[in-house]
Amino acid sequence: MSKQRVCVVGAGIIGLSSAVRIQESIPGIDITIIADKFSPNTCSDGSGGFWEPFLLPEESLAQSNKWCQDTWDYLMSLVKSPTAAALGVHTVSGYNFTGVNIPKDPPWKDQVLGYRRLSVEEIKLHPDNRDGVFYTTMMINVKKYLPWLMRQ
């Protein structure tokens, strides 16, 4: 039987993460990565690496939530690993303010740590804003993480 082969297009965080997950899921698979740019010249190299799902489609929310949870669990396993600092993966807490009222909490609110709506007093400290939340999530220093993914 011939060896299974997969081609991944792109060497940014999505392409390399996909390649590593495929490699972990299918032992012995042959993976080829095709890209016009590799780190440090990808769009991902300039990203903030901040975990916060954005624009989740309502029609496939269950699938999107599963992907969000899978990603959260994977990244949290890296945060808790002894190599977290070398990978550039860590937790970060902060405020997220907005100039409009937030009609409902996002579907990922129970995945992040300590999610809460801001109090009236907190919002008053930033008078240009009308609403906001506080939570702990994860950040990835992509300039460290992409080379690690390539070595995998």
PDB file of C-alpha atoms in Angstrom:
ATOM      1  CA  MET A   1       0.000   0.000   0.000  1.00  0.00           C
ATOM      2  CA  SER A   2       1.349   3.417  -0.922  1.00  0.00           C
ATOM      3  CA  LYS A   3       2.028   6.044   1.692  1.00  0.00           C
ATOM      4  CA  GLN A   4      -0.689   8.669   2.159  1.00  0.00           C
ATOM      5  CA  ARG A   5       0.276  12.135   1.003  1.00  0.00           C
ATOM      6  CA  VAL A   6      -1.199  15.551   1.759  1.00  0.00           C
ATOM      7  CA  CYS A   7      -0.387  18.946   0.316  1.00  0.00           C
ATOM      8  CA  VAL A   8      -1.004  22.007   2.503  1.00  0.00           C
ATOM      9  CA  VAL A   9      -1.144  25.380   0.770  1.00  0.00           C
ATOM     10  CA  GLY A  10       0.203  28.207   2.913  1.00  0.00           C
ATOM     11  CA  ALA A  11       2.890  28.513   5.582  1.00  0.00           C
ATOM     12  CA  GLY A  12       1.135  30.931   7.910  1.00  0.00           C
ATOM     13  CA  ILE A  13      -0.403  29.944  11.204  1.00  0.00           C
ATOM     14  CA  ILE A  14      -3.429  28.240   9.594  1.00  0.00           C
ATOM     15  CA  GLY A  15      -1.417  26.244   7.061  1.00  0.00           C
ATOM     16  CA  LEU A  16       1.296  25.129   9.474  1.00  0.00           C
ATOM     17  CA  SER A  17      -1.147  24.380  12.294  1.00  0.00           C
ATOM     18  CA  SER A  18      -3.214  22.289   9.888  1.00  0.00           C
ATOM     19  CA  ALA A  19      -0.133  20.411   8.720  1.00  0.00           C
ATOM     20  CA  VAL A  20       0.937  19.613  12.292  1.00  0.00           C
ATOM     21  CA  ARG A  21      -2.563  18.470  13.310  1.00  0.00           C
ATOM     22  CA  ILE A  22      -2.782  16.217  10.230  1.00  0.00           C
ATOM     23  CA  GLN A  23       0.647  14.810  11.047  1.00  0.00           C
ATOM     24  CA  GLU A  24      -0.436  14.100  14.637  1.00  0.00           C
ATOM     25  CA  SER A  25      -3.695  12.484  13.484  1.00  0.00           C
ATOM     26  CA  ILE A  26      -2.287  10.254  10.741  1.00  0.00           C
ATOM     27  CA  PRO A  27       1.069   8.706  11.707  1.00  0.00           C
ATOM     28  CA  GLY A  28       3.486   8.231   8.839  1.00  0.00           C
ATOM     29  CA  ILE A  29       1.703  10.607   6.457  1.00  0.00           C
ATOM     30  CA  ASP A  30       3.831  12.503   3.945  1.00  0.00           C
ATOM     31  CA  ILE A  31       3.050  16.242   4.112  1.00  0.00           C
ATOM     32  CA  THR A  32       4.202  18.815   1.585  1.00  0.00           C
ATOM     33  CA  ILE A  33       3.785  22.525   2.318  1.00  0.00           C
ATOM     34  CA  ILE A  34       3.545  24.865  -0.650  1.00  0.00           C
ATOM     35  CA  ALA A  35       3.707  28.620  -0.073  1.00  0.00           C
ATOM     36  CA  ASP A  36       4.980  31.722  -1.765  1.00  0.00           C
ATOM     37  CA  LYS A  37       6.278  33.018   1.593  1.00  0.00           C
ATOM     38  CA  PHE A  38       7.553  31.400   4.756  1.00  0.00           C
ATOM     39  CA  SER A  39       8.262  32.885   8.185  1.00  0.00           C
ATOM     40  CA  PRO A  40       9.285  35.618   8.845  1.00  0.00           C
ATOM     41  CA  ASN A  41       7.567  36.906   5.697  1.00  0.00           C
ATOM     42  CA  THR A  42       3.989  35.653   6.111  1.00  0.00           C
ATOM     43  CA  CYS A  43       0.932  37.716   7.047  1.00  0.00           C
ATOM     44  CA  SER A  44       0.777  35.644  10.238  1.00  0.00           C
ATOM     45  CA  ASP A  45       4.171  36.984  11.319  1.00  0.00           C
ATOM     46  CA  GLY A  46       2.579  40.406  11.731  1.00  0.00           C
ATOM     47  CA  SER A  47      -0.504  39.232  13.591  1.00  0.00           C
ATOM     48  CA  GLY A  48      -1.226  39.737  17.265  1.00  0.00           C
ATOM     49  CA  GLY A  49      -1.901  36.051  17.873  1.00  0.00           C
ATOM     50  CA  PHE A  50      -4.804  36.863  20.198  1.00  0.00           C
ATOM     51  CA  TRP A  51      -7.359  34.046  20.681  1.00  0.00           C
ATOM     52  CA  GLU A  52     -10.822  35.528  20.257  1.00  0.00           C
ATOM     53  CA  PRO A  53     -13.245  33.992  17.773  1.00  0.00           C
ATOM     54  CA  PHE A  54     -14.663  36.601  15.428  1.00  0.00           C
ATOM     55  CA  LEU A  55     -17.621  36.545  13.037  1.00  0.00           C
ATOM     56  CA  LEU A  56     -18.861  33.050  13.816  1.00  0.00           C
ATOM     57  CA  PRO A  57     -21.551  32.027  11.304  1.00  0.00           C
ATOM     58  CA  GLU A  58     -24.979  31.496  12.878  1.00  0.00           C
ATOM     59  CA  GLU A  59     -25.890  28.715  10.427  1.00  0.00           C
ATOM     60  CA  SER A  60     -23.013  26.501  11.563  1.00  0.00           C
ATOM     61  CA  LEU A  61     -22.570  27.704  15.135  1.00  0.00           C
ATOM     62  CA  ALA A  62     -22.346  24.192  16.614  1.00  0.00           C
ATOM     63  CA  GLN A  63     -19.431  23.309  14.315  1.00  0.00           C
ATOM     64  CA  SER A  64     -17.771  26.688  14.904  1.00  0.00           C
ATOM     65  CA  ASN A  65     -18.083  26.239  18.670  1.00  0.00           C
ATOM     66  CA  LYS A  66     -16.472  22.797  18.418  1.00  0.00           C
ATOM     67  CA  TRP A  67     -13.554  24.257  16.450  1.00  0.00           C
ATOM     68  CA  CYS A  68     -13.215  27.064  18.992  1.00  0.00           C
ATOM     69  CA  GLN A  69     -13.183  24.594  21.888  1.00  0.00           C
ATOM     70  CA  ASP A  70     -10.693  22.302  20.130  1.00  0.00           C
ATOM     71  CA  THR A  71      -8.378  25.251  19.460  1.00  0.00           C
ATOM     72  CA  TRP A  72      -8.730  26.533  23.023  1.00  0.00           C
ATOM     73  CA  ASP A  73      -7.952  23.098  24.477  1.00  0.00           C
ATOM     74  CA  TYR A  74      -4.919  22.648  22.229  1.00  0.00           C
ATOM     75  CA  LEU A  75      -3.496  26.088  22.983  1.00  0.00           C
ATOM     76  CA  MET A  76      -4.141  25.685  26.709  1.00  0.00           C
ATOM     77  CA  SER A  77      -2.192  22.408  26.616  1.00  0.00           C
ATOM     78  CA  LEU A  78       0.706  24.392  25.126  1.00  0.00           C
ATOM     79  CA  VAL A  79       0.357  27.125  27.780  1.00  0.00           C
ATOM     80  CA  LYS A  80       0.618  24.452  30.495  1.00  0.00           C
ATOM     81  CA  SER A  81       3.581  22.722  28.849  1.00  0.00           C
ATOM     82  CA  PRO A  82       7.197  23.227  29.946  1.00  0.00           C
ATOM     83  CA  THR A  83       7.959  24.636  26.485  1.00  0.00           C
ATOM     84  CA  ALA A  84       5.320  27.402  26.627  1.00  0.00           C
ATOM     85  CA  ALA A  85       7.866  30.233  26.847  1.00  0.00           C
ATOM     86  CA  ALA A  86       9.912  28.884  23.940  1.00  0.00           C
ATOM     87  CA  LEU A  87       6.736  28.557  21.857  1.00  0.00           C
ATOM     88  CA  GLY A  88       5.615  32.068  22.773  1.00  0.00           C
ATOM     89  CA  VAL A  89       2.222  30.891  24.074  1.00  0.00           C
ATOM     90  CA  HIS A  90       0.834  32.495  27.229  1.00  0.00           C
ATOM     91  CA  THR A  91      -2.334  33.761  28.897  1.00  0.00           C
ATOM     92  CA  VAL A  92      -3.280  37.420  28.952  1.00  0.00           C
ATOM     93  CA  SER A  93      -6.090  39.238  30.752  1.00  0.00           C
ATOM     94  CA  GLY A  94      -7.688  42.471  29.716  1.00  0.00           C
ATOM     95  CA  TYR A  95     -10.585  44.725  28.964  1.00  0.00           C
ATOM     96  CA  ASN A  96     -12.400  44.858  25.649  1.00  0.00           C
ATOM     97  CA  PHE A  97     -14.345  48.105  25.272  1.00  0.00           C
ATOM     98  CA  THR A  98     -16.802  49.031  22.536  1.00  0.00           C
ATOM     99  CA  GLY A  99     -18.686  52.150  21.518  1.00  0.00           C
ATOM    100  CA  VAL A 100     -21.934  50.206  21.078  1.00  0.00           C
ATOM    101  CA  ASN A 101     -24.003  48.082  23.426  1.00  0.00           C
ATOM    102  CA  ILE A 102     -23.203  44.384  23.329  1.00  0.00           C
ATOM    103  CA  PRO A 103     -26.603  42.725  22.742  1.00  0.00           C
ATOM    104  CA  LYS A 104     -25.583  39.277  23.999  1.00  0.00           C
ATOM    105  CA  ASP A 105     -22.543  37.436  25.230  1.00  0.00           C
ATOM    106  CA  PRO A 106     -20.521  35.589  22.575  1.00  0.00           C
ATOM    107  CA  PRO A 107     -20.848  31.803  22.277  1.00  0.00           C
ATOM    108  CA  TRP A 108     -17.218  31.395  23.408  1.00  0.00           C
ATOM    109  CA  LYS A 109     -17.700  33.221  26.743  1.00  0.00           C
ATOM    110  CA  ASP A 110     -17.461  29.961  28.716  1.00  0.00           C
ATOM    111  CA  GLN A 111     -14.242  28.935  26.961  1.00  0.00           C
ATOM    112  CA  VAL A 112     -12.160  31.908  28.085  1.00  0.00           C
ATOM    113  CA  LEU A 113     -11.317  32.371  31.750  1.00  0.00           C
ATOM    114  CA  GLY A 114     -13.219  34.791  33.973  1.00  0.00           C
ATOM    115  CA  TYR A 115     -15.481  36.309  31.309  1.00  0.00           C
ATOM    116  CA  ARG A 116     -17.675  39.059  32.725  1.00  0.00           C
ATOM    117  CA  ARG A 117     -19.523  42.150  31.575  1.00  0.00           C
ATOM    118  CA  LEU A 118     -18.015  45.415  32.800  1.00  0.00           C
ATOM    119  CA  SER A 119     -19.675  47.353  35.564  1.00  0.00           C
ATOM    120  CA  VAL A 120     -21.098  50.826  35.002  1.00  0.00           C
ATOM    121  CA  GLU A 121     -18.217  52.208  37.077  1.00  0.00           C
ATOM    122  CA  GLU A 122     -15.606  50.550  34.850  1.00  0.00           C
ATOM    123  CA  ILE A 123     -17.235  51.849  31.679  1.00  0.00           C
ATOM    124  CA  LYS A 124     -17.427  55.380  33.131  1.00  0.00           C
ATOM    125  CA  LEU A 125     -13.627  55.362  33.373  1.00  0.00           C
ATOM    126  CA  HIS A 126     -13.608  55.287  29.559  1.00  0.00           C
ATOM    127  CA  PRO A 127     -16.350  57.747  28.541  1.00  0.00           C
ATOM    128  CA  ASP A 128     -15.933  57.153  24.789  1.00  0.00           C
ATOM    129  CA  ASN A 129     -17.220  53.609  25.277  1.00  0.00           C
ATOM    130  CA  ARG A 130     -20.685  52.259  26.018  1.00  0.00           C
ATOM    131  CA  ASP A 131     -20.067  48.623  26.898  1.00  0.00           C
ATOM    132  CA  GLY A 132     -17.331  46.105  27.443  1.00  0.00           C
ATOM    133  CA  VAL A 133     -16.122  42.830  28.870  1.00  0.00           C
ATOM    134  CA  PHE A 134     -13.140  41.481  30.767  1.00  0.00           C
ATOM    135  CA  TYR A 135     -11.611  38.019  30.364  1.00  0.00           C
ATOM    136  CA  THR A 136      -8.424  35.995  30.199  1.00  0.00           C
ATOM    137  CA  THR A 137      -7.464  34.399  26.903  1.00  0.00           C
ATOM    138  CA  MET A 138      -4.287  33.282  25.157  1.00  0.00           C
ATOM    139  CA  MET A 139      -1.757  35.017  22.983  1.00  0.00           C
ATOM    140  CA  ILE A 140       0.814  33.523  20.687  1.00  0.00           C
ATOM    141  CA  ASN A 141       4.088  35.195  19.807  1.00  0.00           C
ATOM    142  CA  VAL A 142       3.815  34.150  16.186  1.00  0.00           C
ATOM    143  CA  LYS A 143       7.484  34.866  15.460  1.00  0.00           C
ATOM    144  CA  LYS A 144       8.361  32.073  17.924  1.00  0.00           C
ATOM    145  CA  TYR A 145       5.426  29.783  17.182  1.00  0.00           C
ATOM    146  CA  LEU A 146       5.718  29.546  13.375  1.00  0.00           C
ATOM    147  CA  PRO A 147       9.340  28.324  13.409  1.00  0.00           C
ATOM    148  CA  TRP A 148       8.344  25.723  16.014  1.00  0.00           C
ATOM    149  CA  LEU A 149       5.478  24.540  13.801  1.00  0.00           C
ATOM    150  CA  MET A 150       7.875  24.244  10.843  1.00  0.00           C
ATOM    151  CA  ARG A 151      10.234  22.074  12.904  1.00  0.00           C
ATOM    152  CA  GLN A 152       7.397  19.691  13.706  1.00  0.00           C
TER     153      GLN A 152
END
